[in-house]
mmCIF file with all atom_site columns, C-alpha atoms in Angstrom:
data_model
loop_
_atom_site.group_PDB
_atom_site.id
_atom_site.type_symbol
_atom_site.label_atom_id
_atom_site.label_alt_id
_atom_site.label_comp_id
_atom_site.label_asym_id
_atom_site.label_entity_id
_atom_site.label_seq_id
_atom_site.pdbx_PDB_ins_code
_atom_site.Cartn_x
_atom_site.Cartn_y
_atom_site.Cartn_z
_atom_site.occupancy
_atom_site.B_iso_or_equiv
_atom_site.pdbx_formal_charge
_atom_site.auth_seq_id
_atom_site.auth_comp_id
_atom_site.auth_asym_id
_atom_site.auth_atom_id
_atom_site.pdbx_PDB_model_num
ATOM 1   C CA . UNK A 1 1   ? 112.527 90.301  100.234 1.00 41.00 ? 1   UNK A CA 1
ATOM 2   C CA . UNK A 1 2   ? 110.029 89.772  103.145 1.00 39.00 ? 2   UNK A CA 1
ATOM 3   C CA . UNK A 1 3   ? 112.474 88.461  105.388 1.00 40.00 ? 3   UNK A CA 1
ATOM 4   C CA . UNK A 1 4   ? 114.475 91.728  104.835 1.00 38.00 ? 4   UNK A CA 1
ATOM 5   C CA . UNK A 1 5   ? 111.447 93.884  105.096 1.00 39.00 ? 5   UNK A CA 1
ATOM 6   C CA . UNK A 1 6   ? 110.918 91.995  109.019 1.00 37.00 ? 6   UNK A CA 1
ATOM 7   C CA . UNK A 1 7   ? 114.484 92.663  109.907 1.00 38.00 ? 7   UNK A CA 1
ATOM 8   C CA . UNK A 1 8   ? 114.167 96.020  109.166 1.00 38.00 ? 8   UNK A CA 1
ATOM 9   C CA . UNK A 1 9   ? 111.125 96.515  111.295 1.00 39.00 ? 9   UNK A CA 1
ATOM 10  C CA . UNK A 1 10  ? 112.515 94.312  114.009 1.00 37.00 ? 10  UNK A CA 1
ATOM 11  C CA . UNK A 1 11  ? 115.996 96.439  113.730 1.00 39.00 ? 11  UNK A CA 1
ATOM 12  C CA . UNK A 1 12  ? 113.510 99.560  113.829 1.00 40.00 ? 12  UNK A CA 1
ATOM 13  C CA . UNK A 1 13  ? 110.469 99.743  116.174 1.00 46.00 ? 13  UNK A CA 1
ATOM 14  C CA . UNK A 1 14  ? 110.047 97.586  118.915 1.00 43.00 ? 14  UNK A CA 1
ATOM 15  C CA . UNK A 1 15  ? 106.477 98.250  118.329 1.00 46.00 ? 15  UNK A CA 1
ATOM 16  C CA . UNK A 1 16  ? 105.816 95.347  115.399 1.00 45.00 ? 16  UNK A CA 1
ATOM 17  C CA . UNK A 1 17  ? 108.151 93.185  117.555 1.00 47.00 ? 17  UNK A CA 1
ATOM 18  C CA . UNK A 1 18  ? 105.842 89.583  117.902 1.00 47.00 ? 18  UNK A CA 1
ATOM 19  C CA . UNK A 1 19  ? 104.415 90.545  120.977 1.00 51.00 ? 19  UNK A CA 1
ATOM 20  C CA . UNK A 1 20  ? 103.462 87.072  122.580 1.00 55.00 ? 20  UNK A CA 1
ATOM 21  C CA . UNK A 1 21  ? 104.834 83.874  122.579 1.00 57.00 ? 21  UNK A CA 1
ATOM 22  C CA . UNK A 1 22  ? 103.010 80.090  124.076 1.00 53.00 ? 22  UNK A CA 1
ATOM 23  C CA . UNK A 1 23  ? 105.272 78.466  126.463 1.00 58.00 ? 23  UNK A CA 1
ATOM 24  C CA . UNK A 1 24  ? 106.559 75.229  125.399 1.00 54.00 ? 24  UNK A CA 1
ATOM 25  C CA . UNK A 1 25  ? 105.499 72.640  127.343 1.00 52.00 ? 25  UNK A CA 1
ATOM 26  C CA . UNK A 1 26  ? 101.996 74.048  127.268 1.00 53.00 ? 26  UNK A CA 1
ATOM 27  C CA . UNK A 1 27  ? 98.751  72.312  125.381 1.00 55.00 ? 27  UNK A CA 1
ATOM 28  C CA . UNK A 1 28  ? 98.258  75.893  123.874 1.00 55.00 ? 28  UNK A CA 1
ATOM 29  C CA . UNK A 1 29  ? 101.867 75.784  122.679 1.00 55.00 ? 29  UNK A CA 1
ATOM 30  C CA . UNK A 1 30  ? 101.048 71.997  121.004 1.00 57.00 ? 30  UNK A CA 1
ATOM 31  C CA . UNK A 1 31  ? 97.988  73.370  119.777 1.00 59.00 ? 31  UNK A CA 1
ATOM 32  C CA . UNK A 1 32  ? 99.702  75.962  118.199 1.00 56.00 ? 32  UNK A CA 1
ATOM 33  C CA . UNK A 1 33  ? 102.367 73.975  116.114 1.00 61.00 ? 33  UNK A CA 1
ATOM 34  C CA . UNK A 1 34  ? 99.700  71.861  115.220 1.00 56.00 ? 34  UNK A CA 1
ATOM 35  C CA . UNK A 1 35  ? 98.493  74.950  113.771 1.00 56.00 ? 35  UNK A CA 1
ATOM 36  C CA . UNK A 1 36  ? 101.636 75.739  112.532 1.00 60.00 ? 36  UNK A CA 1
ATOM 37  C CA . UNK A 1 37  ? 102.670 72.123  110.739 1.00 56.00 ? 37  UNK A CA 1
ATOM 38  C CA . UNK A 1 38  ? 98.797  72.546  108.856 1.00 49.00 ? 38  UNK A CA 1
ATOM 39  C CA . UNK A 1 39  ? 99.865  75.668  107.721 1.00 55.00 ? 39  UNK A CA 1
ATOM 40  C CA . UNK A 1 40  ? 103.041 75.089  106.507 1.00 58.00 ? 40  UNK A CA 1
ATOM 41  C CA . UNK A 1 41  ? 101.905 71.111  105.024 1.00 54.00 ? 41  UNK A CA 1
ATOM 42  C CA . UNK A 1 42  ? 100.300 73.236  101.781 1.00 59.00 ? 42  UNK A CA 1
ATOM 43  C CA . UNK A 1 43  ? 96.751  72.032  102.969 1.00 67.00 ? 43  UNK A CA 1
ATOM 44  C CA . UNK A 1 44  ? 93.266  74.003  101.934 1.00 84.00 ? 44  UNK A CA 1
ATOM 45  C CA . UNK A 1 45  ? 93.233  76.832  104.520 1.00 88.00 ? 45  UNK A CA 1
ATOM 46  C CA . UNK A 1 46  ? 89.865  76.021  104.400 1.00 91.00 ? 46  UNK A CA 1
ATOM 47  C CA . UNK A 1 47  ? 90.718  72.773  106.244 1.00 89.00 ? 47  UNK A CA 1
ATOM 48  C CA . UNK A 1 48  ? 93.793  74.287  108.154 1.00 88.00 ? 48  UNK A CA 1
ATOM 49  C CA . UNK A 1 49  ? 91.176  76.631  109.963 1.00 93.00 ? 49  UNK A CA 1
ATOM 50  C CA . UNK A 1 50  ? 88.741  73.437  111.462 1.00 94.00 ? 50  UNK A CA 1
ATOM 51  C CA . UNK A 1 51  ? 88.259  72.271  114.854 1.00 94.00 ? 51  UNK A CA 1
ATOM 52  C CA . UNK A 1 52  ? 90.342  70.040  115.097 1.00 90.00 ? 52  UNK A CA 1
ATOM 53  C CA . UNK A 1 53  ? 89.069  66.839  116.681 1.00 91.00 ? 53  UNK A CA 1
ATOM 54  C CA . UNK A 1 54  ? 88.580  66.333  120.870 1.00 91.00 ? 54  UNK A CA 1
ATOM 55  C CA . UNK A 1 55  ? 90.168  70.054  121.122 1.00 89.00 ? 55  UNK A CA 1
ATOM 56  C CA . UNK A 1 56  ? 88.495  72.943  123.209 1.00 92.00 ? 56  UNK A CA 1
ATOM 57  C CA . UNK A 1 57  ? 87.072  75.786  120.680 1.00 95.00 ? 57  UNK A CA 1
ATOM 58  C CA . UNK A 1 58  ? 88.127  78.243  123.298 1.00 95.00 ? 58  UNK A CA 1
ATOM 59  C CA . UNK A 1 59  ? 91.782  77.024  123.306 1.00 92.00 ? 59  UNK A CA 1
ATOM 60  C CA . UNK A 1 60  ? 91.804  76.849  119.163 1.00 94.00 ? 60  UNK A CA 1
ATOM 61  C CA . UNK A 1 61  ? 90.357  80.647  119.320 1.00 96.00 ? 61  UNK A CA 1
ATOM 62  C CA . UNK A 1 62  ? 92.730  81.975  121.549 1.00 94.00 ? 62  UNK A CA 1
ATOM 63  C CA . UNK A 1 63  ? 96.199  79.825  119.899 1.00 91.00 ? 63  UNK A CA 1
ATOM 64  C CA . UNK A 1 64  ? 94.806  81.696  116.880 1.00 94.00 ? 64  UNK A CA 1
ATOM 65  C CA . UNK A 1 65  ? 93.852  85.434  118.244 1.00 96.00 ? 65  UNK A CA 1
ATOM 66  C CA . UNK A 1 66  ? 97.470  85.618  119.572 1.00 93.00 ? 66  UNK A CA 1
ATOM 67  C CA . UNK A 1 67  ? 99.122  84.105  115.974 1.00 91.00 ? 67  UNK A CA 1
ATOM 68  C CA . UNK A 1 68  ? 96.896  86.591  113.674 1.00 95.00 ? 68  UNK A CA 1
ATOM 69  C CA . UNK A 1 69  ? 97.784  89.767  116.038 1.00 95.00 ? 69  UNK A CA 1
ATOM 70  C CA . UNK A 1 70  ? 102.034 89.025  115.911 1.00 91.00 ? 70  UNK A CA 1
ATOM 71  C CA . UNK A 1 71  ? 101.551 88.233  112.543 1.00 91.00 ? 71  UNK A CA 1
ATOM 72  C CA . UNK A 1 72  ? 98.979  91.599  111.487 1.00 94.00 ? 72  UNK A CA 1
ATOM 73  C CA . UNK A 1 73  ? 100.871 93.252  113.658 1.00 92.00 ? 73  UNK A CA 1
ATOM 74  C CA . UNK A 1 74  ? 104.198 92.951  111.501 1.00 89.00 ? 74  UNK A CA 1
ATOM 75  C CA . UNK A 1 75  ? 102.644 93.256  107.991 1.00 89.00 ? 75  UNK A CA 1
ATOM 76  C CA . UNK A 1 76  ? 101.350 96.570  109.609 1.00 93.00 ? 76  UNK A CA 1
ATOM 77  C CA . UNK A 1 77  ? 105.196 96.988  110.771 1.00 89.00 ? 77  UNK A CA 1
ATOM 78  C CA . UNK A 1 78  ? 106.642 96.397  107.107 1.00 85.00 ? 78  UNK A CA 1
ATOM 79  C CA . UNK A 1 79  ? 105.104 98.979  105.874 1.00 84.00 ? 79  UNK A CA 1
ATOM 80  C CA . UNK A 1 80  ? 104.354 101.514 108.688 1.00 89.00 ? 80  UNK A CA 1
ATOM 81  C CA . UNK A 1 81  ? 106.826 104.332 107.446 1.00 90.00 ? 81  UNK A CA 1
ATOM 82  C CA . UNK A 1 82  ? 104.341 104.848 104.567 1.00 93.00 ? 82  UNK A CA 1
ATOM 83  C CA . UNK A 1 83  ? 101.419 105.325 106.736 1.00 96.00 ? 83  UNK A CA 1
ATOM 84  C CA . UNK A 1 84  ? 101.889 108.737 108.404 1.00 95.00 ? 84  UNK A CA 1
ATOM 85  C CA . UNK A 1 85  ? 100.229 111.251 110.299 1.00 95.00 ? 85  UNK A CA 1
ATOM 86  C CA . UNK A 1 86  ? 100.617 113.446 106.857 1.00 96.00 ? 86  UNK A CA 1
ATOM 87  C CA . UNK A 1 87  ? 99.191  110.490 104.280 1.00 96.00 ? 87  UNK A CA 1
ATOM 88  C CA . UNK A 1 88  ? 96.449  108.791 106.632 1.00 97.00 ? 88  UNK A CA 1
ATOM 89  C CA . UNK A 1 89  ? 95.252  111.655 108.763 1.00 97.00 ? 89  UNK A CA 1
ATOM 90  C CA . UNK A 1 90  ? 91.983  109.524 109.699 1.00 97.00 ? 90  UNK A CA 1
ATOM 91  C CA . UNK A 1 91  ? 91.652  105.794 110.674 1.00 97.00 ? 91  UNK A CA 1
ATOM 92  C CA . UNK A 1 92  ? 90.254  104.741 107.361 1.00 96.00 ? 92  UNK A CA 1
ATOM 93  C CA . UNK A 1 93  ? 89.034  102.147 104.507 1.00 95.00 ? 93  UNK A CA 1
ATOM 94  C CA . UNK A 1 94  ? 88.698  104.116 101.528 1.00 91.00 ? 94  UNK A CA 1
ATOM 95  C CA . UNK A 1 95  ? 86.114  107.888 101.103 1.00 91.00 ? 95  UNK A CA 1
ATOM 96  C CA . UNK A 1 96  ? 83.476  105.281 102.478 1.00 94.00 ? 96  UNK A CA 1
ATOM 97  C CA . UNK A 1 97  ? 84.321  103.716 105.445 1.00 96.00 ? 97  UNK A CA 1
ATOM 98  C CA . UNK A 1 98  ? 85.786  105.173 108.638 1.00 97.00 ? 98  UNK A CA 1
ATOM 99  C CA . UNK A 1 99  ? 87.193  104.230 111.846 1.00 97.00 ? 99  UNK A CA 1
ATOM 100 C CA . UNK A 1 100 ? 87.203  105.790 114.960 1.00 97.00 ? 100 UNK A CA 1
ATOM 101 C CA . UNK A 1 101 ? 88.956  104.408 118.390 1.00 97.00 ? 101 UNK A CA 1
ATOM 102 C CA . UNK A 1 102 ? 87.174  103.548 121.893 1.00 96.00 ? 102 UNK A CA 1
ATOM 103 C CA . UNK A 1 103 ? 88.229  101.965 125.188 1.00 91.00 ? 103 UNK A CA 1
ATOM 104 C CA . UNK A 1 104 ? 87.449  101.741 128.441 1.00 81.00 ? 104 UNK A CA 1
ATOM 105 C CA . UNK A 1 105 ? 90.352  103.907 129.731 1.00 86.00 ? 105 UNK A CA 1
ATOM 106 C CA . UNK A 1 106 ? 91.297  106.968 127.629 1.00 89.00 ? 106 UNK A CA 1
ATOM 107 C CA . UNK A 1 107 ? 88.878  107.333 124.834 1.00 93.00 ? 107 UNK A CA 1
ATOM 108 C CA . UNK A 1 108 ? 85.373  106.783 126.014 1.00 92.00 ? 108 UNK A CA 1
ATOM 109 C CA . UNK A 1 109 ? 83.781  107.732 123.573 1.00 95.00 ? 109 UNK A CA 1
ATOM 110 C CA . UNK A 1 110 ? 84.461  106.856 119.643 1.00 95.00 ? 110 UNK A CA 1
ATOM 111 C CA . UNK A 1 111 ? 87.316  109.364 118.749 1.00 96.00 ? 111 UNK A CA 1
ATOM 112 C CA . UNK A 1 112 ? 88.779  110.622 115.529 1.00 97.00 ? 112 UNK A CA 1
ATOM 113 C CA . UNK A 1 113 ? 92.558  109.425 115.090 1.00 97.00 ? 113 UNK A CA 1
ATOM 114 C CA . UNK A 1 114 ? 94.653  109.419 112.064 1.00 97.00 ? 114 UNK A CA 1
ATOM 115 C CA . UNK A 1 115 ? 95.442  105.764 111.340 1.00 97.00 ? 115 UNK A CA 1
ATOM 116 C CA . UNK A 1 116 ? 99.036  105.510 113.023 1.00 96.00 ? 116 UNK A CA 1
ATOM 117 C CA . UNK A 1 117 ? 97.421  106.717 116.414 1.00 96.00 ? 117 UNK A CA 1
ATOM 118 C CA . UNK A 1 118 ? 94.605  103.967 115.891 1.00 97.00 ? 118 UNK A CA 1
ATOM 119 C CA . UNK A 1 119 ? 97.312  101.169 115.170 1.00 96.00 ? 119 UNK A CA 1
ATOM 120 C CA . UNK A 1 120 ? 99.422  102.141 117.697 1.00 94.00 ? 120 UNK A CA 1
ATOM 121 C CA . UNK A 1 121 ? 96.489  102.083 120.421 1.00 96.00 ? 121 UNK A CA 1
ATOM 122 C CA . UNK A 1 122 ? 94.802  98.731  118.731 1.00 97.00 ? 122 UNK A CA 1
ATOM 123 C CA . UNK A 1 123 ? 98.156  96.798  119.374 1.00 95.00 ? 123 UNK A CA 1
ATOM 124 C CA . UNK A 1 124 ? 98.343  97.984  122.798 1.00 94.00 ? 124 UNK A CA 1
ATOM 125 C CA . UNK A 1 125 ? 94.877  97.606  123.498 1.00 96.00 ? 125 UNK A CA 1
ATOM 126 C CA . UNK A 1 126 ? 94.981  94.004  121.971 1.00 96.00 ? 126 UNK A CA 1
ATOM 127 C CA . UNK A 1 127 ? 98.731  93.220  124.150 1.00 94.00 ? 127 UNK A CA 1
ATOM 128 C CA . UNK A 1 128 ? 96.797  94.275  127.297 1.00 94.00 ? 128 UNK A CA 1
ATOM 129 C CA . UNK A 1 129 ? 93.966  91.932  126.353 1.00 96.00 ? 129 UNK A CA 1
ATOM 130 C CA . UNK A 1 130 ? 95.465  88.538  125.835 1.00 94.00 ? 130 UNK A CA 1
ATOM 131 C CA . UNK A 1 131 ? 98.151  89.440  128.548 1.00 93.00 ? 131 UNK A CA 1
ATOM 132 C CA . UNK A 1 132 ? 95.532  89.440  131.064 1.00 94.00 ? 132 UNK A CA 1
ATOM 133 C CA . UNK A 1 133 ? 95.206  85.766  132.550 1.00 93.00 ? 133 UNK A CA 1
ATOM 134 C CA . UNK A 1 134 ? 91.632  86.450  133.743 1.00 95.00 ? 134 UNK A CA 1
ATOM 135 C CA . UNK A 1 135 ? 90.801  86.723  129.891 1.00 96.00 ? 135 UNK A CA 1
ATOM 136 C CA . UNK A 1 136 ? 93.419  84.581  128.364 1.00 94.00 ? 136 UNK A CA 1
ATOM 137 C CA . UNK A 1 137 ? 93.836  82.131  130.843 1.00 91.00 ? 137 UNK A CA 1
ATOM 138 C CA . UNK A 1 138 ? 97.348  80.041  130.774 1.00 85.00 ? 138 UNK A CA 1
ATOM 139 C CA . UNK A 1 139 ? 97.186  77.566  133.538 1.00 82.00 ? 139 UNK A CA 1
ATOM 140 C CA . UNK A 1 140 ? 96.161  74.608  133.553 1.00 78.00 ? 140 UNK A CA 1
ATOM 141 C CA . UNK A 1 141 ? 92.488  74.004  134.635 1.00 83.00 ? 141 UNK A CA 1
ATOM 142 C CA . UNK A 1 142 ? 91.828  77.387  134.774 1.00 89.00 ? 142 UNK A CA 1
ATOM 143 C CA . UNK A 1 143 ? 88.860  78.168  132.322 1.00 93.00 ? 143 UNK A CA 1
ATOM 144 C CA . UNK A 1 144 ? 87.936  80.775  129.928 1.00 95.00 ? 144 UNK A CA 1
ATOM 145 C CA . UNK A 1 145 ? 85.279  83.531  131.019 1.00 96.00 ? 145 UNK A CA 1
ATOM 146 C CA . UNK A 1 146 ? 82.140  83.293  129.842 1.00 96.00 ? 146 UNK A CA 1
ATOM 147 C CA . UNK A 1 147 ? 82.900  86.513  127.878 1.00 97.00 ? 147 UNK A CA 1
ATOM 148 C CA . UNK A 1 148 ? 85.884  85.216  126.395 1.00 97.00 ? 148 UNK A CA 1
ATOM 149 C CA . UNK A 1 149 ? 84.164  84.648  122.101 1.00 97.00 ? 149 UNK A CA 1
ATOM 150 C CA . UNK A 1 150 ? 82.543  88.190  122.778 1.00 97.00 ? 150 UNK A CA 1
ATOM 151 C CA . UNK A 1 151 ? 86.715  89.951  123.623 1.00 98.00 ? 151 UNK A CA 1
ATOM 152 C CA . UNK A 1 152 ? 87.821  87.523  120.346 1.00 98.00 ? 152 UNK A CA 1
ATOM 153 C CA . UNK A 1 153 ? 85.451  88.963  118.170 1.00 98.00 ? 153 UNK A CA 1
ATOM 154 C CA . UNK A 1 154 ? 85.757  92.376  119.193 1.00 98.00 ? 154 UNK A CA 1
ATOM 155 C CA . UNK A 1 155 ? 89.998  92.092  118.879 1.00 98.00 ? 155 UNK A CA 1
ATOM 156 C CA . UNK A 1 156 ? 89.152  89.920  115.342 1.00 98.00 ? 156 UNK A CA 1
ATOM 157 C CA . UNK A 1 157 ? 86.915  92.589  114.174 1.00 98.00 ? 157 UNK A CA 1
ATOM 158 C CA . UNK A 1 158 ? 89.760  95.319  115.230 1.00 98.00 ? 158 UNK A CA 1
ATOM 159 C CA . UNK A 1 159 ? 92.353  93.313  113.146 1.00 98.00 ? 159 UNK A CA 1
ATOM 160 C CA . UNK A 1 160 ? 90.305  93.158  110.102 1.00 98.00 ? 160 UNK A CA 1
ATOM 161 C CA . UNK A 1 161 ? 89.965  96.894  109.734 1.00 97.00 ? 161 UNK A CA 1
ATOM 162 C CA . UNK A 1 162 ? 94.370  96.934  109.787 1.00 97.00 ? 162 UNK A CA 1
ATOM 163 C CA . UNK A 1 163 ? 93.565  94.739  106.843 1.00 97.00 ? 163 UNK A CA 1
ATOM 164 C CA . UNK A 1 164 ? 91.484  96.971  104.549 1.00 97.00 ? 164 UNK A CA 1
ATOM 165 C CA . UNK A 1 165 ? 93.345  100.404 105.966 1.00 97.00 ? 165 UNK A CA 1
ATOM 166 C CA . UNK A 1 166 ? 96.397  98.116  104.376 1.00 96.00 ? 166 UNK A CA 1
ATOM 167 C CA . UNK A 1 167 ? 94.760  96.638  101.111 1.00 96.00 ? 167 UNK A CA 1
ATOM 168 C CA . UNK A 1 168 ? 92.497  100.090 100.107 1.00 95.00 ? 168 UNK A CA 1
ATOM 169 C CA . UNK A 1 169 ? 95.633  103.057 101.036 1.00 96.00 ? 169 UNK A CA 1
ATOM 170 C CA . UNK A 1 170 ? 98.798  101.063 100.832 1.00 95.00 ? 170 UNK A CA 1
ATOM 171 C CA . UNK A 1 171 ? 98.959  98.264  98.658  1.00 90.00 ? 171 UNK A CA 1
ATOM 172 C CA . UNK A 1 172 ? 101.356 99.562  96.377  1.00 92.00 ? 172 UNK A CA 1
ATOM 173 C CA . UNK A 1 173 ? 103.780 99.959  99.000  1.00 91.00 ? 173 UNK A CA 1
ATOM 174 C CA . UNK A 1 174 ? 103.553 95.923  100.147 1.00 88.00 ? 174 UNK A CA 1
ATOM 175 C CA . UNK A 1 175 ? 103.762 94.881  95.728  1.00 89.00 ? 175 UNK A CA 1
ATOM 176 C CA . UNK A 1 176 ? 106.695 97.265  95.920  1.00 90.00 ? 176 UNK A CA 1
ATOM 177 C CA . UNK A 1 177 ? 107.980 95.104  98.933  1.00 86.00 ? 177 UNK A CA 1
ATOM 178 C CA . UNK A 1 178 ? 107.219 91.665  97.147  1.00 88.00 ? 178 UNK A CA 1
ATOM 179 C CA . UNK A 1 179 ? 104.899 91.391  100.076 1.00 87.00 ? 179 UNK A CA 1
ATOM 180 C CA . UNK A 1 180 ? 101.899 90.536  98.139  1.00 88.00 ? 180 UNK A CA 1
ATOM 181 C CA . UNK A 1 181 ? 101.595 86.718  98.343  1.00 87.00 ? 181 UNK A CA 1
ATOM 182 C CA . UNK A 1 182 ? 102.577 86.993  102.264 1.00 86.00 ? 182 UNK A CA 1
ATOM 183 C CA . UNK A 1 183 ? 100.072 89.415  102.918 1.00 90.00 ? 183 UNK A CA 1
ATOM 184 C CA . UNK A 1 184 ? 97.226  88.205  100.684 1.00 91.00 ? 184 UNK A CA 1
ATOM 185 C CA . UNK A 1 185 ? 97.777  84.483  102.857 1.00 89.00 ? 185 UNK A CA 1
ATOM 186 C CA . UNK A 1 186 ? 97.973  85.521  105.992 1.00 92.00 ? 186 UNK A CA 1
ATOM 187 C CA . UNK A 1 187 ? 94.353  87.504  104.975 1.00 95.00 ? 187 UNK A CA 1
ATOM 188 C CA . UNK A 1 188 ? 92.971  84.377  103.163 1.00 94.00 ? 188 UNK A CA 1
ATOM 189 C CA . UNK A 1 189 ? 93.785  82.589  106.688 1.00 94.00 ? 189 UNK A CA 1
ATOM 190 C CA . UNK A 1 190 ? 92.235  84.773  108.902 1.00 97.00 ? 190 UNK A CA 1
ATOM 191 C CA . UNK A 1 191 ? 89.137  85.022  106.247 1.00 97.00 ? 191 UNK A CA 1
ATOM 192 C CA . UNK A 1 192 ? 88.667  81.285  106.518 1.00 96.00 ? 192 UNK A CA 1
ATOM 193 C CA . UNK A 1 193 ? 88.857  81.661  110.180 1.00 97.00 ? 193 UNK A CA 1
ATOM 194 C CA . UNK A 1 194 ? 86.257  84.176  111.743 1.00 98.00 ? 194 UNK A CA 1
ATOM 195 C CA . UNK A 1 195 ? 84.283  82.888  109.014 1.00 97.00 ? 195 UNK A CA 1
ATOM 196 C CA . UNK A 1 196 ? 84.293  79.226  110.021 1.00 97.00 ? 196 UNK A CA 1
ATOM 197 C CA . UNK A 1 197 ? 83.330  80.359  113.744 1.00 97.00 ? 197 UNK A CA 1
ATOM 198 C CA . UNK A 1 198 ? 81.000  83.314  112.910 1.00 97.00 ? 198 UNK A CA 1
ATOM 199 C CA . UNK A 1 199 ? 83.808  85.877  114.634 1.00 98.00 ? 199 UNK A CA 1
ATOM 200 C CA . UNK A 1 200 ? 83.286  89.119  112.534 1.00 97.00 ? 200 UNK A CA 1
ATOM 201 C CA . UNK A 1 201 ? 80.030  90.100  111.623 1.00 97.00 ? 201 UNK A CA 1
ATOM 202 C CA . UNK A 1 202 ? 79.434  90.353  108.072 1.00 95.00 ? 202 UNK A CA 1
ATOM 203 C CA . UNK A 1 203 ? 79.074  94.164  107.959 1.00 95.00 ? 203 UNK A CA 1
ATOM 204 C CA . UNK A 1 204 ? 82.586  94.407  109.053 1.00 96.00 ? 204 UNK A CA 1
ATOM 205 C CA . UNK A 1 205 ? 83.504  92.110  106.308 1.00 97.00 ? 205 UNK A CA 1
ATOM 206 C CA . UNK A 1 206 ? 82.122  94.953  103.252 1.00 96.00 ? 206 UNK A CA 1
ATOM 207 C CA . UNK A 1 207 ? 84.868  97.110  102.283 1.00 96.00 ? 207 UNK A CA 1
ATOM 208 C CA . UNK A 1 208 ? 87.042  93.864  101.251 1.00 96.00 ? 208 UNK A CA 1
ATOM 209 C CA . UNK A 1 209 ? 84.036  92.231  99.694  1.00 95.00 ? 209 UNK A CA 1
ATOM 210 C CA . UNK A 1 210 ? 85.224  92.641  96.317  1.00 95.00 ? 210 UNK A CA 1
ATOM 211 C CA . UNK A 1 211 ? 88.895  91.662  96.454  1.00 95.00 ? 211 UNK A CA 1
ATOM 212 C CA . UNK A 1 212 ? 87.947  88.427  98.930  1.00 95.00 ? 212 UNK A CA 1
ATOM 213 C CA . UNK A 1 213 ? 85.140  87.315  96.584  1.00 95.00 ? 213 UNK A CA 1
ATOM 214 C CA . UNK A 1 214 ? 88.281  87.191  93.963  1.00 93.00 ? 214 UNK A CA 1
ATOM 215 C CA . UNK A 1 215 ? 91.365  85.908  96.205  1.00 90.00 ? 215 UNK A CA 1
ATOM 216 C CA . UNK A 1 216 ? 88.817  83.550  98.537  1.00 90.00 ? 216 UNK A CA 1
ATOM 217 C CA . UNK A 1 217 ? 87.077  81.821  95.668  1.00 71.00 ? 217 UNK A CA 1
#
């Protein structure tokens, strides 16, 4: 059922198309299927999310920044035609928590949007970001910037709010899907993750608290 839901947003929107791919050949590409082989081996993602040994923390961050965008990025996609300027006419999390969009180019200043606008500009905003070489650097030798865990968190903490928009307004639409266990993974993954490296602060974390305390046990 998911793989039909993907094809359909593949066949639809170029928009939830995976938007960035590692080279082969490249030590982020290895350290990606190493990623990749943990994930799909059926270990703790408790452990699948750890350091692993001798690699660079930087280079671990960014394999997994890029991963958890394509693949938030299409759960948004699989269910996108249910989110509309008509049902989600604000960027929110429930009557309690809302989200408004800033950037450096458009929308100085934090700006109402209904939530398709914000997802539309978050993806783009995040595709700029980890397209940019001086930020995501590719070549060998070249290092990160010293800002590099300060864009991570900011695109991590971005990410998690497509998460509870998803879980609090349209969960119905991903059980009627048979998207639940996909989607409730790829959150328990990137849970285990900016918690493991301190990437989302824990204020973010609050309108989820109830449902991770009871799928993140």
């Amino acid at each position: 059922m998911m793989a039909l839901c993907l094809k359909q947003v593949f066949n639809k929107d170029k928009t939830f198309r995976p938007r960035k791919k590692f080279e082969p050949g490249t030590q982020r590409f290895e350290l990606y299927k190493k990623a990749q082989a943990s994930l799909k081996s059926g270990l703790d993602l408790r452990a699948v999310v750890q350091l692993p040994p001798g690699e660079s923390i930087n280079d671990w961050i960014a394999v997994h920044v890029v991963d958890f965008f394509n693949r938030i990025n299409l759960i948004y996609g699989t269910m996108s035609e249910y989110c509309t300027e008509k049902s989600c006419p604000i960027m929110s999390g429930g009557l309690k928590y809302e989200y408004r969009w800033q950037d450096d180019n458009k929308y100085k200043k934090p700006t109402k949007l209904s939530a398709p606008q914000y997802m539309c500009m978050l993806m783009d905003w995040i595709e700029m970001l980890i397209n940019n070489e001086d930020i995501f650097p590719t070549r060998i030798g070249v290092p990160f910037p010293k800002q590099f865990q300060q864009v991570c968190t900011k695109i991590l903490t971005r990410l998690f709010r497509v998460f509870v928009h998803v879980y609090i307004h349209h969960f119905d639409s991903i059980i009627n899907m048979g998207a639940e266990a996909h989607v409730n993974t790829c959150y328990k993954h990137f849970y285990y993750f900016i918690r493991e490296f301190s990437l989302v602060d824990h204020r973010e974390l609050e309108p989820l608290k109830e449902m991770t305390e009871r799928i993140c046990h």
